[in-house]
Coordinates of C-alpha atoms in Angstrom, one line a residue:
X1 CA -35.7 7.8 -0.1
X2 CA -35.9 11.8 -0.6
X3 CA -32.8 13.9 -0.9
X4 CA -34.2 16.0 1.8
X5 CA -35.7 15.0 5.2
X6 CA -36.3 18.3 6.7
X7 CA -34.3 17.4 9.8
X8 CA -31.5 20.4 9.4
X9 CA -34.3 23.1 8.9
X10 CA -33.1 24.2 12.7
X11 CA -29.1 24.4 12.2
X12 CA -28.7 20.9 13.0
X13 CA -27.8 17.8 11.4
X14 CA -27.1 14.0 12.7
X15 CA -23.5 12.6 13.2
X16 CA -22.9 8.7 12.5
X17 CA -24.9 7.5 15.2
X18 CA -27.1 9.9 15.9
X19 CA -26.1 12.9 18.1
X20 CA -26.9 15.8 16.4
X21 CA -24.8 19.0 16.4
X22 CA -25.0 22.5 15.0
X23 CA -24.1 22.7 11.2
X24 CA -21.3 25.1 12.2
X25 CA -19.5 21.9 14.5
X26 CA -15.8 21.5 14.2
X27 CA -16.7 18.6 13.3
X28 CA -19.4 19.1 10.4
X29 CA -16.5 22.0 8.8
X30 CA -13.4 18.8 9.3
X31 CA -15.5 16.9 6.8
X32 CA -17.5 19.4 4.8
X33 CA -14.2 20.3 3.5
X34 CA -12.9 17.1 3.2
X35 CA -16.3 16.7 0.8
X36 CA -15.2 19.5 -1.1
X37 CA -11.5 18.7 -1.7
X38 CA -13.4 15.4 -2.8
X39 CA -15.0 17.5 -5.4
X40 CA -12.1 19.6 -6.6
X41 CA -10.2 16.0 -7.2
X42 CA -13.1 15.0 -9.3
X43 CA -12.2 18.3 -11.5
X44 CA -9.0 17.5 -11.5
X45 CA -9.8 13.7 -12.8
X46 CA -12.1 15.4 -15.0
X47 CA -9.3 17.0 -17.2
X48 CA -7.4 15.6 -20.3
X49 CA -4.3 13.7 -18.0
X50 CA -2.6 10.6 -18.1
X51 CA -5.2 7.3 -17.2
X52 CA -2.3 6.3 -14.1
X53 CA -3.2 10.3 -12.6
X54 CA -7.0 9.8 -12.6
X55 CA -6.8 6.4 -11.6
X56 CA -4.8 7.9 -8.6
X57 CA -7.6 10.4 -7.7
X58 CA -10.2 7.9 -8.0
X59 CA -8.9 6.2 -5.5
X60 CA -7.7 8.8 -3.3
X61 CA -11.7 9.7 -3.8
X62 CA -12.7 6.7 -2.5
X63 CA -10.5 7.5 0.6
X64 CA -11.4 10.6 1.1
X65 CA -15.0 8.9 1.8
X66 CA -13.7 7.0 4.9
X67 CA -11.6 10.2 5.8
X68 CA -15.4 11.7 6.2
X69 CA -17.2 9.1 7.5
X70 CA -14.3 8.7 10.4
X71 CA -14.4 12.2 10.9
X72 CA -18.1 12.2 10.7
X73 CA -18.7 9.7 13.6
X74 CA -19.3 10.5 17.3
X75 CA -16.9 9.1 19.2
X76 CA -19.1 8.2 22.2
X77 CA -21.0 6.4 19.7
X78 CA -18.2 5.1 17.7
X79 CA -18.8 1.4 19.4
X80 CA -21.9 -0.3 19.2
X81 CA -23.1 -2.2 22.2
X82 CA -22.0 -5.6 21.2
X83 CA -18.5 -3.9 20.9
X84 CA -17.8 -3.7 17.2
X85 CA -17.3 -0.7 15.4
X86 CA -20.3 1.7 14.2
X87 CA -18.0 2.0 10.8
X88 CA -17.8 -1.1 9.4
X89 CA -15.6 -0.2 6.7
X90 CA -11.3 -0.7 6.3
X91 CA -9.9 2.6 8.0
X92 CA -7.3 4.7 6.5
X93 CA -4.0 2.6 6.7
X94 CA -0.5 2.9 6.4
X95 CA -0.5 1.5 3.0
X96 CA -2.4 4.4 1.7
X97 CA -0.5 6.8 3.2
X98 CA 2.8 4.9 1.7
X99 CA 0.9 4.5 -1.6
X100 CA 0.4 8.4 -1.8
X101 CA 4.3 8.6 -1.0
X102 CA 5.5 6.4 -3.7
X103 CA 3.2 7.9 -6.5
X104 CA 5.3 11.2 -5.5
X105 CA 8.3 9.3 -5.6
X106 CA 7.8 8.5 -9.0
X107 CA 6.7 11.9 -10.2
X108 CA 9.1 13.6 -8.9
X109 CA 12.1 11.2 -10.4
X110 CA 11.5 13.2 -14.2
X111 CA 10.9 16.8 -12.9
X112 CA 13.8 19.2 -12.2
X113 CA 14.6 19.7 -7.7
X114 CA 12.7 22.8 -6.2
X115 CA 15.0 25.8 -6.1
X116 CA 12.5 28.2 -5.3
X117 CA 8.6 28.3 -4.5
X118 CA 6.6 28.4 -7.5
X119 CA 3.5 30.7 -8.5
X120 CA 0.6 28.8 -8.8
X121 CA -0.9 28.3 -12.5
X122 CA 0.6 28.5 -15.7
X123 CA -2.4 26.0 -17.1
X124 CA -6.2 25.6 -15.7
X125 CA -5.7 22.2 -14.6
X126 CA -2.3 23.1 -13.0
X127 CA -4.0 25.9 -11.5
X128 CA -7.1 23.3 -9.9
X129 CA -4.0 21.2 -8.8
X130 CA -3.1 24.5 -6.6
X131 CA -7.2 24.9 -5.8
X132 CA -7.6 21.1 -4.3
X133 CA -3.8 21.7 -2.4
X134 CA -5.6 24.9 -0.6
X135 CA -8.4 23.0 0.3
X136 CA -6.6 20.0 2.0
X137 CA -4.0 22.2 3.8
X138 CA -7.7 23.8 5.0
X139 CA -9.2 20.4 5.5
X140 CA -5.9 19.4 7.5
X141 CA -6.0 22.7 9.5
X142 CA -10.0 22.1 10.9
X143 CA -9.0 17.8 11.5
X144 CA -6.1 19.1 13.5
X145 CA -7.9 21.2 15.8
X146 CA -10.6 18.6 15.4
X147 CA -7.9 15.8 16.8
X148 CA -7.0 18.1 19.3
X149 CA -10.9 18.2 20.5
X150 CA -11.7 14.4 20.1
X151 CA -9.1 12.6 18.7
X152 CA -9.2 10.2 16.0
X153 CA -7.2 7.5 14.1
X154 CA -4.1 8.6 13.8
X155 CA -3.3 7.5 9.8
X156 CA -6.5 9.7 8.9
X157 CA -4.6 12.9 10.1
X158 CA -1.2 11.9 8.1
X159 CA -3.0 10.9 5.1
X160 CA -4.4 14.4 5.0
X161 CA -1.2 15.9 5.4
X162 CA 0.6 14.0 2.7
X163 CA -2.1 13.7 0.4
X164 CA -1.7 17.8 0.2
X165 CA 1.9 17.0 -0.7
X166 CA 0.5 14.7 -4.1
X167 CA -1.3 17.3 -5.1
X168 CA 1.4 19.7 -4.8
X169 CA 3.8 17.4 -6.3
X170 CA 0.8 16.3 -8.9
X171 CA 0.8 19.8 -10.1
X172 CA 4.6 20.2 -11.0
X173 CA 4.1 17.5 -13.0
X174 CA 1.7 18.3 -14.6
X175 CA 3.1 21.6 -15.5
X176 CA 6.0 19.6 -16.8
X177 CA 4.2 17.3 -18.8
X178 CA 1.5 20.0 -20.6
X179 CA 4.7 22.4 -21.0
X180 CA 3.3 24.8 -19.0
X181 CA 5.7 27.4 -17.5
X182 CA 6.6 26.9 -14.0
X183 CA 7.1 30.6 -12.7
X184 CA 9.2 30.7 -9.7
X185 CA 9.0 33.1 -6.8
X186 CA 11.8 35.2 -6.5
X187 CA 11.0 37.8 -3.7
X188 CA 11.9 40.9 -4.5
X189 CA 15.1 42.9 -2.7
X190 CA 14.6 45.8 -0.2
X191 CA 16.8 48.4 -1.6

């Protein structure tokens, strides 16, 4: 099978099952994005932090796949004509969505409470942390107004949302744990 098929040449490109739609779709941008928070992850994973952190983002990989293949199928195609589901694969589910909760839980049990908004950075993977956050707040913004088009599964949405939330949390600690300085915002006062 080649890498390219020539089919796009025009601005197009095929949704899971078929229909094609201009490159510029809602659609197409919900899960280009989500493709390329995918990637900043894999930077993230890519970096010297604890085994537990990049087992995390493998997985939240992995389920950033389904997140683009739901958000990549038609929904007037979305059933096949024996009635089963064109995407035969487990959806995004309320144990993910509790899983990304608890790893924050945990996290956030050794770092000091949030007084004030932090400046992102203080170490380059800190600083990717902030990247991939940016991204999924992005990714979240085009699969809302997506949702509001055609709506999907519900749980993909909120496991957007919170998973935006890990990687902020994901970055304060690891600020904490490569004793990087966590520079807080402190606006400054009109005189």
């Amino acid at each position: 099978m080649k890498v390219y098929t020539k089919t796009g040449d025009k601005g197009t490109t095929a949704l899971f099952g078929g229909t094609r739609v201009p490159k510029h779709h809602i659609r197409i941008e919900s899960y280009g994005t989500i493709d390329e928070l995918n990637s900043h992850i894999g930077l993230i994973r890519d970096q010297d932090i604890n085994q537990l952190y990049k087992n995390t983002l493998m997985h939240i990989q992995d389920r950033l796949f389904t997140v683009g293949a739901i958000l990549a199928t038609d929904p007037k195609k979305a059933q096949l004509k024996n009635g089963k589901a064109r995407l035969n694969i487990p959806k995004i589910s309320n144990e993910d969505i509790e899983k990304l909760e608890k790893e924050m839980d945990l996290m956030e049990d050794s770092l000091p409470p949030m007084t004030h908004f932090v400046l992102p950075g203080g170490h380059q993977t800190v600083s990717f942390c902030h990247i991939a956050r940016t991204v999924c707040r992005r990714a979240e913004r085009l699969a809302s107004h997506l949702n509001d088009l055609e709506p999907f599964q519900p749980e993909t949405l909120m496991y957007i949302n919170r998973l935006s939330d890990y990687l902020f949390v994901l970055a304060r600690k690891l600020s904490h744990d490569l004793h990087a300085e966590e520079i807080k915002w402190i606006p400054n006062k009109d005189s």
